[in-house]
XYZ file of C-alpha atoms in Angstrom:
268
model
C 118.660 96.774 80.913
C 121.586 94.474 81.491
C 121.137 90.875 80.432
C 123.917 89.632 82.690
C 122.239 88.453 85.845
C 123.979 85.158 86.557
C 125.218 83.917 89.914
C 128.648 85.264 89.001
C 127.445 88.829 88.501
C 129.165 89.960 91.685
C 132.430 89.420 89.812
C 131.393 91.827 87.047
C 131.166 94.836 89.350
C 133.283 96.135 92.241
C 132.540 94.391 95.522
C 130.080 95.909 97.942
C 131.430 96.350 101.474
C 130.080 97.516 104.824
C 131.670 100.894 104.077
C 129.836 101.316 100.783
C 126.610 99.520 101.671
C 126.229 99.539 105.480
C 124.202 96.763 107.076
C 124.254 97.786 110.744
C 120.686 99.126 110.691
C 119.428 95.942 109.024
C 121.199 93.817 111.617
C 119.699 95.891 114.423
C 116.134 95.660 113.106
C 116.357 91.934 112.380
C 117.436 91.466 115.982
C 114.811 93.867 117.357
C 111.924 92.007 115.714
C 113.331 88.467 115.910
C 110.828 87.289 118.491
C 108.076 89.905 118.349
C 107.275 89.567 114.625
C 106.474 86.029 113.392
C 108.890 84.499 110.896
C 106.178 84.134 108.233
C 106.090 87.938 107.923
C 108.345 88.694 104.944
C 111.413 90.768 105.829
C 112.334 93.255 103.114
C 114.847 95.973 102.241
C 113.867 98.933 100.057
C 116.040 100.505 97.356
C 115.656 103.697 95.361
C 118.038 105.126 92.785
C 118.217 108.524 91.111
C 120.282 111.670 90.703
C 119.329 113.231 94.055
C 120.687 116.523 92.778
C 119.820 117.500 95.476
C 117.844 115.194 97.767
C 114.692 116.855 99.143
C 111.968 116.119 101.682
C 109.706 114.193 99.317
C 112.501 111.754 98.486
C 112.800 110.785 102.148
C 109.088 110.895 102.925
C 108.458 108.445 100.074
C 110.428 105.738 101.883
C 108.294 106.203 104.997
C 105.050 106.105 103.004
C 106.041 102.871 101.288
C 107.288 101.303 104.523
C 103.982 102.033 106.230
C 101.963 100.663 103.295
C 103.963 97.442 102.967
C 103.737 96.745 106.682
C 100.044 97.615 107.069
C 98.647 96.178 103.832
C 101.082 93.578 102.497
C 102.117 91.542 105.543
C 105.752 92.647 105.379
C 108.406 94.004 107.744
C 110.820 96.621 106.408
C 114.197 95.993 108.075
C 116.239 98.395 105.978
C 116.318 100.759 103.021
C 118.927 102.334 100.788
C 118.962 105.586 98.870
C 121.487 105.175 96.061
C 122.534 108.372 94.244
C 123.511 107.878 90.604
C 127.084 107.879 89.351
C 128.516 111.320 88.639
C 129.209 110.334 85.039
C 125.482 110.066 84.403
C 124.349 113.043 86.494
C 126.938 115.452 85.088
C 126.081 114.511 81.498
C 122.401 115.031 82.274
C 122.614 118.288 84.251
C 125.798 119.984 83.080
C 126.676 122.996 85.257
C 123.844 122.121 87.656
C 125.632 118.913 88.652
C 126.431 118.593 92.370
C 129.642 116.687 93.093
C 129.177 113.126 94.313
C 130.394 113.599 97.887
C 128.120 116.615 98.336
C 125.095 114.697 97.024
C 125.890 111.832 99.383
C 126.230 114.202 102.336
C 122.937 115.930 101.531
C 121.202 112.536 101.433
C 122.741 111.659 104.804
C 121.679 114.971 106.358
C 118.151 114.507 105.000
C 117.807 111.005 106.448
C 119.068 112.134 109.846
C 116.766 115.164 109.904
C 113.625 113.179 109.060
C 114.447 110.436 111.579
C 115.099 113.023 114.279
C 111.821 114.811 113.492
C 109.775 111.606 113.658
C 111.365 110.542 116.939
C 110.553 113.921 118.462
C 106.926 113.495 117.389
C 106.349 109.803 118.108
C 109.012 108.921 120.660
C 112.431 107.308 120.382
C 111.203 103.710 120.596
C 108.319 104.158 118.152
C 110.403 105.019 115.086
C 112.650 102.556 113.265
C 115.967 103.953 112.050
C 115.943 101.982 108.804
C 117.202 104.232 105.984
C 120.845 104.520 104.844
C 122.835 106.064 102.030
C 124.336 103.481 99.672
C 127.662 104.825 98.357
C 128.410 101.852 96.103
C 126.895 103.108 92.864
C 128.247 106.657 92.995
C 131.529 106.378 94.924
C 132.820 102.841 94.257
C 131.799 102.006 90.694
C 134.042 103.578 88.068
C 131.239 104.283 85.618
C 127.488 104.526 85.362
C 125.589 101.359 86.251
C 121.909 100.964 85.454
C 119.408 100.453 88.248
C 118.509 96.801 87.471
C 122.148 95.850 88.095
C 122.211 97.934 91.271
C 119.103 96.125 92.482
C 120.439 92.687 91.621
C 123.859 93.190 93.175
C 122.230 94.472 96.352
C 120.131 91.322 96.511
C 123.233 89.131 96.129
C 125.158 91.162 98.691
C 122.405 90.836 101.290
C 122.125 87.114 100.620
C 125.840 86.827 101.381
C 125.630 88.990 104.496
C 122.479 87.337 105.867
C 122.556 83.728 104.599
C 120.060 82.556 107.212
C 117.511 85.282 106.530
C 114.873 85.461 103.827
C 115.124 89.119 102.823
C 113.369 90.435 99.750
C 114.878 93.464 98.014
C 112.158 95.806 96.779
C 112.954 98.481 94.209
C 110.782 101.560 94.725
C 109.782 104.174 92.165
C 106.906 106.376 91.086
C 104.375 105.082 88.578
C 105.600 107.758 86.145
C 108.915 105.853 86.041
C 107.118 103.000 84.267
C 106.689 105.198 81.199
C 110.423 104.983 80.518
C 111.207 101.696 82.236
C 108.232 99.306 82.045
C 110.563 96.352 82.629
C 110.512 97.208 86.353
C 107.365 95.087 86.358
C 109.501 92.087 85.335
C 111.855 92.378 88.326
C 110.242 89.473 90.242
C 110.960 87.134 87.329
C 114.261 88.539 86.038
C 115.953 89.598 89.272
C 114.059 87.721 91.997
C 113.331 91.121 93.543
C 110.098 92.957 94.216
C 108.967 96.390 93.072
C 106.856 98.941 94.944
C 105.157 101.449 92.661
C 103.975 104.707 94.204
C 100.854 106.130 92.553
C 100.336 109.871 92.791
C 97.176 111.644 91.565
C 99.163 113.470 88.882
C 100.495 110.337 87.246
C 99.287 109.326 83.816
C 96.441 107.127 82.631
C 99.071 104.877 81.058
C 100.427 104.087 84.521
C 96.889 103.340 85.704
C 96.478 100.956 82.792
C 99.657 99.113 83.762
C 98.407 98.850 87.328
C 95.204 97.252 86.086
C 97.165 94.718 84.023
C 99.691 93.871 86.744
C 97.476 94.320 89.812
C 97.752 90.708 90.939
C 101.366 90.080 89.904
C 103.245 88.541 92.817
C 105.886 90.797 94.418
C 104.632 93.911 92.608
C 103.170 96.295 95.174
C 101.008 99.228 94.071
C 100.820 101.949 96.691
C 98.406 104.847 96.391
C 99.141 108.219 97.919
C 97.533 111.643 97.925
C 100.992 113.238 98.028
C 101.280 115.506 95.001
C 104.422 116.308 93.014
C 104.858 119.578 94.880
C 108.621 119.343 95.012
C 111.414 118.524 92.612
C 115.168 118.886 92.559
C 114.701 121.209 89.584
C 112.565 123.544 91.706
C 115.089 123.463 94.560
C 117.898 124.376 92.151
C 115.875 127.233 90.653
C 115.004 128.749 94.032
C 118.544 128.404 95.393
C 120.053 130.050 92.305
C 117.728 132.994 92.887
C 119.001 133.232 96.453
C 115.583 132.373 97.878
C 114.995 130.132 100.874
C 114.398 126.471 100.054
C 113.275 125.448 103.555
C 109.840 124.453 102.236
C 111.405 121.646 100.200
C 114.601 120.615 101.993
C 115.538 120.145 105.635
C 117.149 123.101 107.472
C 120.429 121.189 107.753
C 120.464 120.734 103.987
C 119.816 124.396 103.221
C 122.563 125.377 105.657
C 124.981 122.924 104.029
C 124.168 124.171 100.537
C 124.586 127.816 101.540
C 127.862 127.126 103.347
C 129.286 125.275 100.348
C 127.803 127.711 97.792
C 125.794 125.023 96.046
C 123.641 127.151 93.710
C 123.365 129.937 96.278
C 125.267 133.117 95.307
């Protein structure tokens, strides 16, 4: 974890811009709820990082689960969220020949977000669904090398403070409780980064994660969110099925499967 989290950290990394880290959806939702949601309700923006090689349904559904939980149980209003695919340097070294090029991973994330939003609006109505999730290109397409997720979280917080100086927006890093096995310092984000963390508990996650939850249950700006959603999908499974030429529609959106077939990503 980087130790360099001073006020000058924005000078260490390439600048974020509206092209790399779009804020239009945040602006729209802040405006939409300006008068209807009291100002004491904490506005927040979610962030998740990872390979997304490729992005699948569960990745996107997780954002919606956490949004619903924060708004219903933690007195918060989610005004935006970013899915930030990892730098190609890291993903290619990790996956080798299974690596999907950066622009393709970004496009698959975009298609997935659009498909889920469209589906929810068809079910619940146009005005009942917030269009809050975006792809953040900064980490994978702007930075010249791999950057660890604490720095991505911190620079996003600084960027949003610059873009919305009159708003009190909390950045919340989201991950599964299994992630704490490798990166327990996520639980220190409120102190080290002045950011929150939302931890998604699934039934399959370990007793060690449950122990951490017990120890940190009342820590301010750490949000534990239980779900019955099992680990029924993984990028590894999607890759395996696609390589075998099988349909992957159970795990990815139709637009994603079509894109992967058209561009011969794993499919013969």
